[in-house]
Amino acid sequence: MSGVVLRGFGWRHGGRRAWAVRGVDLRVESGERVLLLGASGAGKSTLLAALAGLLPEDSGEQEGTVEIDGLDPRKARERVGVVFQDPETQLVMARSGDDVAFGLENRGVPAEEIWPRVDEALRRVGFPYDRNRPTAALSGGEQQRLALAGTLALRPGLLLLDEPTANLDPTGATLIRRAVADALDPDTTLILVEHRVAEALPLVDRVVVLEPGGGVRADGPPEAVFAAHGDALAAAGVWVPGHTVPPRHATTPPGETLLAADRLGLPPRLTPTDLRVRAGEALAVLGPNGAGKSTLALLLGGLLRPGTGALTASAELAGRDARTPPHRWRAPALARRIGSVFQDPEHQFVTGTVRDELALGPRRTGRSEADVTDTVDALLHRLRLDRLAGANPYTLSGGEARRLSVATALATAPRLLICDEPTFGQDRRTWLELVDLLAELRDAGHGVVAVTHDADFVAALADRTLTLDRPSADLDGPRTAGPAGPSGSAGPPGSAGPASDGQGASESAGRPDADGPPSPPTRGAGAP
Amino acid sequence: MIDLEPVAAPDAPLARRNPVAKVAAALVFTLVLVATLDPVAPAIAIAIELAVLPLFGVRYRVLARRAWPLLAGAVGILVTLVLFAADRSGPVLVDAGPVLVTQGVLVTALGLVLRMLAVALPGIVVFATTDPTELADALIQNAKAPARFAIGALAAFRMVPLLEQEWRMISMARRARGVDAGRNPLAKLRLFASTAFALLVGAIRRGTRLAVAMDARGFDAGTPRTVARRQHFTRADALLVVTAALLAGAALTTSILLGTFRPLIG
Amino acid sequence: MSHTDSNRWRTVDIVVASVIAVAFGVVFWAWGLLWSATDAAFAFFPPAQALLYGVWLIPAVLAGLIIRKPGAALYCETVAAIVSALLGSQWASIVILQGLMQGIGAELAFAAFRYRSFRLPVAVLAGALTGLGAAIFDFVYWNKAYELTSYRIPYALITIVSATVVAGLGAHLLTRALANTGVLDRFPAGRDRALV
Ligand SMILES: Nc1ncnc2c1ncn2[C@@H]1O[C@H](COP(=O)(O)OP(=O)(O)OP(=O)(O)O)[C@@H](O)[C@H]1O
Ligand SMILES: Nc1ncnc2c1ncn2[C@@H]1O[C@H](COP(=O)(O)OP(=O)(O)OP(=O)(O)O)[C@@H](O)[C@H]1O
Ligand SMILES: [Mg+2]
Ligand SMILES: [Mg+2]
């Protein structure tokens, strides 16, 4: 219902010299569905915030104008609904139903209409619980759904979505996209930010590409834009459909085992799992939201004490600490041997600038100052963070923050690197760079474990995969490594609901199917 | 561990009362008792409090768990009084250097300890049986508290369990980066302080983002708010407050009639 | 240091003040346990326990320095007290009255400068006054039965000293440290940092 007009729009965040977006001239008619693309840091999230009227005047500098139906966006908030990149900070109330009702109360919707609209919105996004479910007890994917419901319930004329499926498993992502498609009235305007173009295309009829330096680089129907600018866009970092990525699998057989997990688990987050991590090999850990992948990553990283089973490090990895498990090692020794990249990059930052963040690990592990500077400069350059060396890590864009968190772990060149979703929210160029970095590390004989939902990433890098399933109450046997291949039969979307009775884990050697659908949760594929 | 869930059986007759009424009753009851230093009035009050406990659906064991730190407080009062009591009248019971215990000291100590318990219990019971969301709703609807502030505080309160998780995350992040304290107690203290600071920074950052999210959903847009969850202040709620006042008054009157009353001021 | 144009609270003012209150409500609750646990340690001179007092008064001064709006100190200290009561503080509803008293102290200091100055001397004064509020409450309510010269007066004085140092100076330093991390960018207290 709402149209958008931008004239020479620009925004510079307080504390920054560079403009986040600049020189954007754009007109979006009522009812159009736009996919907003651009390299990481091009200013997509900033632009959405501007349209939602959420760039506070006192936090930066504006250029040009933005209008929603001819109004200043700060006055037009009633017509706009927005779901940000990070769902966790968007939930306001303690109970799920109350959270959806919050926006309706604010808009003065009559009391008797509120609960029917809440229920309808929850149903539309496939929210699996009742209204009283505590919001603190929701997984990332469920929070995303709830945030979307809270926005849809307002029936906005302009819907703004910023990477709404970044952290979701493939089934969950499909469900969200379907919810969006169902929820759109014919006259709702949609502006969607999503790096993975192929998945977003069914939702949109127009593509707008932001140029990082400023301005709009391409604009038009998807086919036309990709036909005219495909190669140039791909080189600039856009995930153009049909542009495949070269695989980077190990060329030499894996070396010795670095870490061995025997019935390793942490009830109720992770059921017992068997696993071997080898030098010179990249292992991908897959599985639906809530399966315990991040828990496994933290356990392997020596950051959590195992609840069940044992984690044993080889003599080569453990050095002097061969007799103690990793979670008892002193921190500097741990950082030299096992590096960890957390799922939420912001959880990982401990200093005030990008440069300090990168230098911290090498310093703590006792490297010389000149050596530290070299390492830091090299990483800054390779991940294109040099411009941001003095910035506060918490002010980075989603993709920049992810890059930095991977770089901090790479900085100590650990013998074993464990990353949780290293590639989410990345443009194509950085994605390739990250895959290269990880592949180099592996080819130099280090071990790499990557938790991921990213099928392209698995296809490009993984030498072996392990698929976890949601833990279920009646699980008795341990998850075991077995010869079971990746499951090929795609389950129906939505089969990974909270009541999923799947169990066990499957580990598969060899290259997973590159162009098949991402592995759905395997059921009962545990026993060898 | 901090438990945020109300601990009462939700259908207990008094636990169901309007949160504002419950808080008002507790405050009235407390304020009356604050006025005295004698042991009789608080003793009666405690008897009343323990008697109505089942009506709030709180089990005695739950109350004991929340109230046990008070026992340490009682010991503290006793020690301090033995050393510093202003009133040392009455027969001497113990006399050993600075330690001079008289009957007057013991009566005062009893009064103070009982008053501390009597004043604390109603609050513990009320807050243990009250859901924060309902308290905020009732404050807005029945006590005419400003909605923006009540809801802002409620939204912030949701962070309490997150703070605990965040603490663990920050500690893990530091360990992963090679930062730990080892066995050095001074380094431990420094690490603790810097973790606490990081937690505060994280909480404020969350707060600013939460404020943006609330604005995005029309909070404070000037439109008059409606309420999805109605809170009613009924005659039964008024009765609760009045009864609390009467019972506290009765305890005080008894003490006056018995001649044990010792006013706080004067 | 600049002064925000309007005295009306923005959403971010309300939420951040509340967040500070909630964070300190948790600290209060823990501090209450610590206070009870250290009773024995201070048996040699119990009034010295009031040295710990300042921590209970930080949110009043801190919120005043960060939010810079009328009512911030009072609001934050009171909400922190309510939160600690909700979490199950052993002192329950009485802490709410205490929080009100203490908040008023700091509030008066900021009001005396018409919410225009937030420098160190103002912070220290706010700390001292919130300590005075706390001391008056305790003097009348908690310590009535104790000896005047050997207990009540030293206790009150130590409370005020602790408040001035821990809450006044402490909150000033804490505000500066917070501003350096960039989280206060939406507040006047956090402006004036170098561009990157
Ligand atoms: N609050 C902030 N303060 C300062 N700079 C910021 C802030 N938010 C974003 N920036 C900067 O503005 C630029 C654009 O950021 P934005 O988040 O809009 O990028 P984006 O296109 O959404 O990137 P991504 O795809 O990685 O999410 C980045 O260089 C980022 O570092
Ligand atoms: N700190 C925690 N305390 C208690 N339960 C937790 C905690 N962290 C996670 N959980 C629960 O444990 C289960 C596994 O969580 P985990 O984060 O390991 O899943 P995941 O496989 O990484 O999911 P996702 O793909 O969404 O990141 C989930 O049900 C989650 O709700
Ligand atoms: Mg973004
Ligand atoms: Mg995870």
mmCIF file with all atom_site columns, N, CA and C in Angstrom, chain A residues 54 78 88 90-93 95 98-99 105-106 108-109 111 115 135 302 326-327 329-331 346-348 357 364 394, chain B residues 131 155 158 172-173 175-178 180 182 205-206 209-210 213 215-219 223-229:
data_model
loop_
_atom_site.group_PDB
_atom_site.id
_atom_site.type_symbol
_atom_site.label_atom_id
_atom_site.label_alt_id
_atom_site.label_comp_id
_atom_site.label_asym_id
_atom_site.label_entity_id
_atom_site.label_seq_id
_atom_site.pdbx_PDB_ins_code
_atom_site.Cartn_x
_atom_site.Cartn_y
_atom_site.Cartn_z
_atom_site.occupancy
_atom_site.B_iso_or_equiv
_atom_site.pdbx_formal_charge
_atom_site.auth_seq_id
_atom_site.auth_comp_id
_atom_site.auth_asym_id
_atom_site.auth_atom_id
_atom_site.pdbx_PDB_model_num
ATOM 1   N N  . LEU A 1 54  ? 14.091 4.639   11.775 1.00 0.00 ? 54  LEU A N  1
ATOM 2   C CA . LEU A 1 54  ? 14.770 4.219   12.995 1.00 0.00 ? 54  LEU A CA 1
ATOM 3   C C  . LEU A 1 54  ? 16.222 4.664   13.052 1.00 0.00 ? 54  LEU A C  1
ATOM 4   N N  . GLU A 1 78  ? 3.753  4.002   11.408 1.00 0.00 ? 78  GLU A N  1
ATOM 5   C CA . GLU A 1 78  ? 2.517  3.212   11.465 1.00 0.00 ? 78  GLU A CA 1
ATOM 6   C C  . GLU A 1 78  ? 2.368  2.312   10.249 1.00 0.00 ? 78  GLU A C  1
ATOM 7   N N  . GLU A 1 88  ? 16.950 -11.632 18.316 1.00 0.00 ? 88  GLU A N  1
ATOM 8   C CA . GLU A 1 88  ? 16.943 -11.704 19.773 1.00 0.00 ? 88  GLU A CA 1
ATOM 9   C C  . GLU A 1 88  ? 16.652 -10.357 20.419 1.00 0.00 ? 88  GLU A C  1
ATOM 10  N N  . GLN A 1 90  ? 14.787 -8.101  19.355 1.00 0.00 ? 90  GLN A N  1
ATOM 11  C CA . GLN A 1 90  ? 13.511 -7.518  18.957 1.00 0.00 ? 90  GLN A CA 1
ATOM 12  C C  . GLN A 1 90  ? 12.355 -7.956  19.812 1.00 0.00 ? 90  GLN A C  1
ATOM 13  N N  . LEU A 1 91  ? 12.585 -8.943  20.676 1.00 0.00 ? 91  LEU A N  1
ATOM 14  C CA . LEU A 1 91  ? 11.486 -9.421  21.495 1.00 0.00 ? 91  LEU A CA 1
ATOM 15  C C  . LEU A 1 91  ? 11.403 -8.562  22.742 1.00 0.00 ? 91  LEU A C  1
ATOM 16  N N  . VAL A 1 92  ? 10.189 -8.147  23.063 1.00 0.00 ? 92  VAL A N  1
ATOM 17  C CA . VAL A 1 92  ? 10.006 -7.168  24.110 1.00 0.00 ? 92  VAL A CA 1
ATOM 18  C C  . VAL A 1 92  ? 9.415  -7.787  25.371 1.00 0.00 ? 92  VAL A C  1
ATOM 19  N N  . MET A 1 93  ? 8.474  -8.705  25.186 1.00 0.00 ? 93  MET A N  1
ATOM 20  C CA . MET A 1 93  ? 7.732  -9.198  26.339 1.00 0.00 ? 93  MET A CA 1
ATOM 21  C C  . MET A 1 93  ? 8.198  -10.593 26.747 1.00 0.00 ? 93  MET A C  1
ATOM 22  N N  . ARG A 1 95  ? 6.209  -13.271 27.400 1.00 0.00 ? 95  ARG A N  1
ATOM 23  C CA . ARG A 1 95  ? 5.446  -14.373 26.810 1.00 0.00 ? 95  ARG A CA 1
ATOM 24  C C  . ARG A 1 95  ? 5.217  -14.105 25.331 1.00 0.00 ? 95  ARG A C  1
ATOM 25  N N  . ASP A 1 98  ? 2.061  -12.170 24.259 1.00 0.00 ? 98  ASP A N  1
ATOM 26  C CA . ASP A 1 98  ? 2.134  -10.770 24.673 1.00 0.00 ? 98  ASP A CA 1
ATOM 27  C C  . ASP A 1 98  ? 3.038  -9.980  23.748 1.00 0.00 ? 98  ASP A C  1
ATOM 28  N N  . ASP A 1 99  ? 4.096  -10.660 23.281 1.00 0.00 ? 99  ASP A N  1
ATOM 29  C CA . ASP A 1 99  ? 5.029  -9.960  22.410 1.00 0.00 ? 99  ASP A CA 1
ATOM 30  C C  . ASP A 1 99  ? 4.368  -9.565  21.095 1.00 0.00 ? 99  ASP A C  1
ATOM 31  N N  . GLU A 1 105 ? -1.170 -3.181  20.715 1.00 0.00 ? 105 GLU A N  1
ATOM 32  C CA . GLU A 1 105 ? -1.539 -2.267  21.805 1.00 0.00 ? 105 GLU A CA 1
ATOM 33  C C  . GLU A 1 105 ? -1.022 -0.862  21.518 1.00 0.00 ? 105 GLU A C  1
ATOM 34  N N  . ASN A 1 106 ? 0.225  -0.803  21.061 1.00 0.00 ? 106 ASN A N  1
ATOM 35  C CA . ASN A 1 106 ? 0.823  0.504   20.787 1.00 0.00 ? 106 ASN A CA 1
ATOM 36  C C  . ASN A 1 106 ? 0.065  1.268   19.722 1.00 0.00 ? 106 ASN A C  1
ATOM 37  N N  . GLY A 1 108 ? -3.026 1.121   19.257 1.00 0.00 ? 108 GLY A N  1
ATOM 38  C CA . GLY A 1 108 ? -4.378 1.415   19.673 1.00 0.00 ? 108 GLY A CA 1
ATOM 39  C C  . GLY A 1 108 ? -5.441 0.534   19.031 1.00 0.00 ? 108 GLY A C  1
ATOM 40  N N  . VAL A 1 109 ? -5.078 -0.703  18.683 1.00 0.00 ? 109 VAL A N  1
ATOM 41  C CA . VAL A 1 109 ? -6.074 -1.627  18.138 1.00 0.00 ? 109 VAL A CA 1
ATOM 42  C C  . VAL A 1 109 ? -7.055 -1.983  19.257 1.00 0.00 ? 109 VAL A C  1
ATOM 43  N N  . ALA A 1 111 ? -9.236 -3.633  22.035 1.00 0.00 ? 111 ALA A N  1
ATOM 44  C CA . ALA A 1 111 ? -8.832 -4.793  22.822 1.00 0.00 ? 111 ALA A CA 1
ATOM 45  C C  . ALA A 1 111 ? -9.417 -6.096  22.289 1.00 0.00 ? 111 ALA A C  1
ATOM 46  N N  . TRP A 1 115 ? -6.460 -10.284 20.368 1.00 0.00 ? 115 TRP A N  1
ATOM 47  C CA . TRP A 1 115 ? -6.079 -11.696 20.454 1.00 0.00 ? 115 TRP A CA 1
ATOM 48  C C  . TRP A 1 115 ? -6.373 -12.480 19.178 1.00 0.00 ? 115 TRP A C  1
ATOM 49  N N  . THR A 1 135 ? 9.367  -16.254 25.917 1.00 0.00 ? 135 THR A N  1
ATOM 50  C CA . THR A 1 135 ? 10.225 -15.903 24.776 1.00 0.00 ? 135 THR A CA 1
ATOM 51  C C  . THR A 1 135 ? 11.679 -16.265 25.049 1.00 0.00 ? 135 THR A C  1
ATOM 52  N N  . GLY A 1 302 ? 36.821 -26.940 24.016 1.00 0.00 ? 302 GLY A N  1
ATOM 53  C CA . GLY A 1 302 ? 37.352 -26.905 25.373 1.00 0.00 ? 302 GLY A CA 1
ATOM 54  C C  . GLY A 1 302 ? 36.770 -25.768 26.192 1.00 0.00 ? 302 GLY A C  1
ATOM 55  N N  . PRO A 1 326 ? 40.661 -31.033 27.226 1.00 0.00 ? 326 PRO A N  1
ATOM 56  C CA . PRO A 1 326 ? 40.797 -29.630 26.805 1.00 0.00 ? 326 PRO A CA 1
ATOM 57  C C  . PRO A 1 326 ? 40.112 -28.627 27.723 1.00 0.00 ? 326 PRO A C  1
ATOM 58  N N  . HIS A 1 327 ? 38.973 -28.975 28.324 1.00 0.00 ? 327 HIS A N  1
ATOM 59  C CA . HIS A 1 327 ? 38.295 -27.934 29.112 1.00 0.00 ? 327 HIS A CA 1
ATOM 60  C C  . HIS A 1 327 ? 39.053 -27.604 30.389 1.00 0.00 ? 327 HIS A C  1
ATOM 61  N N  . TRP A 1 329 ? 42.501 -27.153 30.255 1.00 0.00 ? 329 TRP A N  1
ATOM 62  C CA . TRP A 1 329 ? 43.742 -26.477 29.874 1.00 0.00 ? 329 TRP A CA 1
ATOM 63  C C  . TRP A 1 329 ? 43.697 -25.006 30.250 1.00 0.00 ? 329 TRP A C  1
ATOM 64  N N  . ARG A 1 330 ? 44.900 -24.426 30.482 1.00 0.00 ? 330 ARG A N  1
ATOM 65  C CA . ARG A 1 330 ? 44.976 -22.989 30.664 1.00 0.00 ? 330 ARG A CA 1
ATOM 66  C C  . ARG A 1 330 ? 44.620 -22.292 29.345 1.00 0.00 ? 330 ARG A C  1
ATOM 67  N N  . ALA A 1 331 ? 44.026 -21.094 29.460 1.00 0.00 ? 331 ALA A N  1
ATOM 68  C CA . ALA A 1 331 ? 43.502 -20.427 28.273 1.00 0.00 ? 331 ALA A CA 1
ATOM 69  C C  . ALA A 1 331 ? 44.551 -20.157 27.189 1.00 0.00 ? 331 ALA A C  1
ATOM 70  N N  . GLU A 1 346 ? 29.083 -11.344 18.052 1.00 0.00 ? 346 GLU A N  1
ATOM 71  C CA . GLU A 1 346 ? 29.190 -10.363 19.136 1.00 0.00 ? 346 GLU A CA 1
ATOM 72  C C  . GLU A 1 346 ? 29.495 -11.021 20.473 1.00 0.00 ? 346 GLU A C  1
ATOM 73  N N  . HIS A 1 347 ? 29.156 -12.288 20.612 1.00 0.00 ? 347 HIS A N  1
ATOM 74  C CA . HIS A 1 347 ? 29.483 -12.982 21.861 1.00 0.00 ? 347 HIS A CA 1
ATOM 75  C C  . HIS A 1 347 ? 30.977 -13.134 22.043 1.00 0.00 ? 347 HIS A C  1
ATOM 76  N N  . GLN A 1 348 ? 31.710 -12.939 20.947 1.00 0.00 ? 348 GLN A N  1
ATOM 77  C CA . GLN A 1 348 ? 33.113 -13.274 20.971 1.00 0.00 ? 348 GLN A CA 1
ATOM 78  C C  . GLN A 1 348 ? 34.011 -12.073 21.203 1.00 0.00 ? 348 GLN A C  1
ATOM 79  N N  . GLU A 1 357 ? 41.172 -6.430  18.713 1.00 0.00 ? 357 GLU A N  1
ATOM 80  C CA . GLU A 1 357 ? 40.480 -7.707  18.726 1.00 0.00 ? 357 GLU A CA 1
ATOM 81  C C  . GLU A 1 357 ? 41.341 -8.765  18.047 1.00 0.00 ? 357 GLU A C  1
ATOM 82  N N  . ARG A 1 364 ? 48.360 -12.948 23.613 1.00 0.00 ? 364 ARG A N  1
ATOM 83  C CA . ARG A 1 364 ? 48.187 -13.819 24.775 1.00 0.00 ? 364 ARG A CA 1
ATOM 84  C C  . ARG A 1 364 ? 48.958 -15.119 24.625 1.00 0.00 ? 364 ARG A C  1
ATOM 85  N N  . TYR A 1 394 ? 31.398 -3.711  17.741 1.00 0.00 ? 394 TYR A N  1
ATOM 86  C CA . TYR A 1 394 ? 29.939 -3.812  17.834 1.00 0.00 ? 394 TYR A CA 1
ATOM 87  C C  . TYR A 1 394 ? 29.224 -2.887  16.860 1.00 0.00 ? 394 TYR A C  1
ATOM 88  N N  . ASP B 2 131 ? 3.487  -12.129 39.091 1.00 0.00 ? 131 ASP B N  1
ATOM 89  C CA . ASP B 2 131 ? 4.142  -12.174 37.793 1.00 0.00 ? 131 ASP B CA 1
ATOM 90  C C  . ASP B 2 131 ? 4.483  -10.742 37.371 1.00 0.00 ? 131 ASP B C  1
ATOM 91  N N  . ALA B 2 155 ? 10.174 -4.503  29.978 1.00 0.00 ? 155 ALA B N  1
ATOM 92  C CA . ALA B 2 155 ? 10.993 -5.032  28.878 1.00 0.00 ? 155 ALA B CA 1
ATOM 93  C C  . ALA B 2 155 ? 12.428 -5.252  29.344 1.00 0.00 ? 155 ALA B C  1
ATOM 94  N N  . ARG B 2 158 ? 12.996 -8.447  31.449 1.00 0.00 ? 158 ARG B N  1
ATOM 95  C CA . ARG B 2 158 ? 13.122 -9.693  30.702 1.00 0.00 ? 158 ARG B CA 1
ATOM 96  C C  . ARG B 2 158 ? 14.591 -10.092 30.533 1.00 0.00 ? 158 ARG B C  1
ATOM 97  N N  . MET B 2 172 ? 33.414 -17.571 28.422 1.00 0.00 ? 172 MET B N  1
ATOM 98  C CA . MET B 2 172 ? 33.888 -18.513 27.400 1.00 0.00 ? 172 MET B CA 1
ATOM 99  C C  . MET B 2 172 ? 34.671 -17.786 26.319 1.00 0.00 ? 172 MET B C  1
ATOM 100 N N  . ALA B 2 173 ? 34.149 -16.602 25.907 1.00 0.00 ? 173 ALA B N  1
ATOM 101 C CA . ALA B 2 173 ? 34.828 -15.859 24.847 1.00 0.00 ? 173 ALA B CA 1
ATOM 102 C C  . ALA B 2 173 ? 36.242 -15.514 25.279 1.00 0.00 ? 173 ALA B C  1
ATOM 103 N N  . ARG B 2 175 ? 38.116 -17.045 27.488 1.00 0.00 ? 175 ARG B N  1
ATOM 104 C CA . ARG B 2 175 ? 38.939 -18.253 27.546 1.00 0.00 ? 175 ARG B CA 1
ATOM 105 C C  . ARG B 2 175 ? 39.373 -18.660 26.140 1.00 0.00 ? 175 ARG B C  1
ATOM 106 N N  . ALA B 2 176 ? 38.446 -18.568 25.191 1.00 0.00 ? 176 ALA B N  1
ATOM 107 C CA . ALA B 2 176 ? 38.776 -18.966 23.823 1.00 0.00 ? 176 ALA B CA 1
ATOM 108 C C  . ALA B 2 176 ? 39.879 -18.091 23.248 1.00 0.00 ? 176 ALA B C  1
ATOM 109 N N  . ARG B 2 177 ? 40.015 -16.876 23.754 1.00 0.00 ? 177 ARG B N  1
ATOM 110 C CA . ARG B 2 177 ? 41.008 -15.959 23.213 1.00 0.00 ? 177 ARG B CA 1
ATOM 111 C C  . ARG B 2 177 ? 42.292 -15.966 24.026 1.00 0.00 ? 177 ARG B C  1
ATOM 112 N N  . GLY B 2 178 ? 42.399 -16.895 24.958 1.00 0.00 ? 178 GLY B N  1
ATOM 113 C CA . GLY B 2 178 ? 43.646 -17.000 25.707 1.00 0.00 ? 178 GLY B CA 1
ATOM 114 C C  . GLY B 2 178 ? 43.688 -16.156 26.963 1.00 0.00 ? 178 GLY B C  1
ATOM 115 N N  . ASP B 2 180 ? 42.778 -15.881 30.785 1.00 0.00 ? 180 ASP B N  1
ATOM 116 C CA . ASP B 2 180 ? 42.244 -16.455 32.016 1.00 0.00 ? 180 ASP B CA 1
ATOM 117 C C  . ASP B 2 180 ? 43.091 -15.973 33.182 1.00 0.00 ? 180 ASP B C  1
ATOM 118 N N  . GLY B 2 182 ? 44.152 -18.047 35.862 1.00 0.00 ? 182 GLY B N  1
ATOM 119 C CA . GLY B 2 182 ? 44.975 -19.051 36.520 1.00 0.00 ? 182 GLY B CA 1
ATOM 120 C C  . GLY B 2 182 ? 44.682 -19.105 38.009 1.00 0.00 ? 182 GLY B C  1
ATOM 121 N N  . ARG B 2 205 ? 23.975 -2.031  25.680 1.00 0.00 ? 205 ARG B N  1
ATOM 122 C CA . ARG B 2 205 ? 23.869 -2.147  24.220 1.00 0.00 ? 205 ARG B CA 1
ATOM 123 C C  . ARG B 2 205 ? 22.557 -2.808  23.841 1.00 0.00 ? 205 ARG B C  1
ATOM 124 N N  . ARG B 2 206 ? 22.226 -3.894  24.549 1.00 0.00 ? 206 ARG B N  1
ATOM 125 C CA . ARG B 2 206 ? 20.938 -4.539  24.315 1.00 0.00 ? 206 ARG B CA 1
ATOM 126 C C  . ARG B 2 206 ? 19.802 -3.567  24.540 1.00 0.00 ? 206 ARG B C  1
ATOM 127 N N  . ARG B 2 209 ? 19.305 -1.255  21.646 1.00 0.00 ? 209 ARG B N  1
ATOM 128 C CA . ARG B 2 209 ? 18.688 -1.939  20.503 1.00 0.00 ? 209 ARG B CA 1
ATOM 129 C C  . ARG B 2 209 ? 17.234 -2.275  20.776 1.00 0.00 ? 209 ARG B C  1
ATOM 130 N N  . LEU B 2 210 ? 16.965 -2.652  22.019 1.00 0.00 ? 210 LEU B N  1
ATOM 131 C CA . LEU B 2 210 ? 15.589 -2.958  22.386 1.00 0.00 ? 210 LEU B CA 1
ATOM 132 C C  . LEU B 2 210 ? 14.721 -1.715  22.215 1.00 0.00 ? 210 LEU B C  1
ATOM 133 N N  . ALA B 2 213 ? 13.829 -1.409  18.695 1.00 0.00 ? 213 ALA B N  1
ATOM 134 C CA . ALA B 2 213 ? 12.815 -2.392  18.313 1.00 0.00 ? 213 ALA B CA 1
ATOM 135 C C  . ALA B 2 213 ? 11.440 -1.980  18.824 1.00 0.00 ? 213 ALA B C  1
ATOM 136 N N  . ASP B 2 215 ? 10.409 1.126   19.391 1.00 0.00 ? 215 ASP B N  1
ATOM 137 C CA . ASP B 2 215 ? 9.956  2.231   18.544 1.00 0.00 ? 215 ASP B CA 1
ATOM 138 C C  . ASP B 2 215 ? 9.439  1.708   17.211 1.00 0.00 ? 215 ASP B C  1
ATOM 139 N N  . ALA B 2 216 ? 10.136 0.679   16.678 1.00 0.00 ? 216 ALA B N  1
ATOM 140 C CA . ALA B 2 216 ? 9.720  0.137   15.384 1.00 0.00 ? 216 ALA B CA 1
ATOM 141 C C  . ALA B 2 216 ? 8.309  -0.422  15.454 1.00 0.00 ? 216 ALA B C  1
ATOM 142 N N  . ARG B 2 217 ? 7.891  -0.843  16.636 1.00 0.00 ? 217 ARG B N  1
ATOM 143 C CA . ARG B 2 217 ? 6.539  -1.363  16.735 1.00 0.00 ? 217 ARG B CA 1
ATOM 144 C C  . ARG B 2 217 ? 5.589  -0.360  17.366 1.00 0.00 ? 217 ARG B C  1
ATOM 145 N N  . GLY B 2 218 ? 5.918  0.897   17.191 1.00 0.00 ? 218 GLY B N  1
ATOM 146 C CA . GLY B 2 218 ? 4.937  1.928   17.501 1.00 0.00 ? 218 GLY B CA 1
ATOM 147 C C  . GLY B 2 218 ? 4.886  2.340   18.959 1.00 0.00 ? 218 GLY B C  1
ATOM 148 N N  . PHE B 2 219 ? 5.865  1.917   19.767 1.00 0.00 ? 219 PHE B N  1
ATOM 149 C CA . PHE B 2 219 ? 5.885  2.353   21.161 1.00 0.00 ? 219 PHE B CA 1
ATOM 150 C C  . PHE B 2 219 ? 6.134  3.849   21.184 1.00 0.00 ? 219 PHE B C  1
ATOM 151 N N  . THR B 2 223 ? 0.100  7.533   19.695 1.00 0.00 ? 223 THR B N  1
ATOM 152 C CA . THR B 2 223 ? -1.232 6.939   19.625 1.00 0.00 ? 223 THR B CA 1
ATOM 153 C C  . THR B 2 223 ? -1.628 6.464   21.027 1.00 0.00 ? 223 THR B C  1
ATOM 154 N N  . PRO B 2 224 ? -2.870 6.702   21.441 1.00 0.00 ? 224 PRO B N  1
ATOM 155 C CA . PRO B 2 224 ? -3.269 6.167   22.749 1.00 0.00 ? 224 PRO B CA 1
ATOM 156 C C  . PRO B 2 224 ? -3.221 4.637   22.728 1.00 0.00 ? 224 PRO B C  1
ATOM 157 N N  . ARG B 2 225 ? -2.598 4.060   23.743 1.00 0.00 ? 225 ARG B N  1
ATOM 158 C CA . ARG B 2 225 ? -2.461 2.607   23.786 1.00 0.00 ? 225 ARG B CA 1
ATOM 159 C C  . ARG B 2 225 ? -3.764 1.946   24.197 1.00 0.00 ? 225 ARG B C  1
ATOM 160 N N  . THR B 2 226 ? -3.974 0.732   23.696 1.00 0.00 ? 226 THR B N  1
ATOM 161 C CA . THR B 2 226 ? -5.041 -0.092  24.252 1.00 0.00 ? 226 THR B CA 1
ATOM 162 C C  . THR B 2 226 ? -4.384 -1.185  25.074 1.00 0.00 ? 226 THR B C  1
ATOM 163 N N  . VAL B 2 227 ? -5.176 -1.932  25.824 1.00 0.00 ? 227 VAL B N  1
ATOM 164 C CA . VAL B 2 227 ? -4.574 -2.992  26.620 1.00 0.00 ? 227 VAL B CA 1
ATOM 165 C C  . VAL B 2 227 ? -5.135 -4.349  26.208 1.00 0.00 ? 227 VAL B C  1
ATOM 166 N N  . ALA B 2 228 ? -4.226 -5.288  26.042 1.00 0.00 ? 228 ALA B N  1
ATOM 167 C CA . ALA B 2 228 ? -4.638 -6.631  25.641 1.00 0.00 ? 228 ALA B CA 1
ATOM 168 C C  . ALA B 2 228 ? -5.005 -7.468  26.858 1.00 0.00 ? 228 ALA B C  1
ATOM 169 N N  . ARG B 2 229 ? -4.351 -7.219  27.955 1.00 0.00 ? 229 ARG B N  1
ATOM 170 C CA . ARG B 2 229 ? -4.602 -8.005  29.171 1.00 0.00 ? 229 ARG B CA 1
ATOM 171 C C  . ARG B 2 229 ? -5.246 -7.095  30.206 1.00 0.00 ? 229 ARG B C  1
#
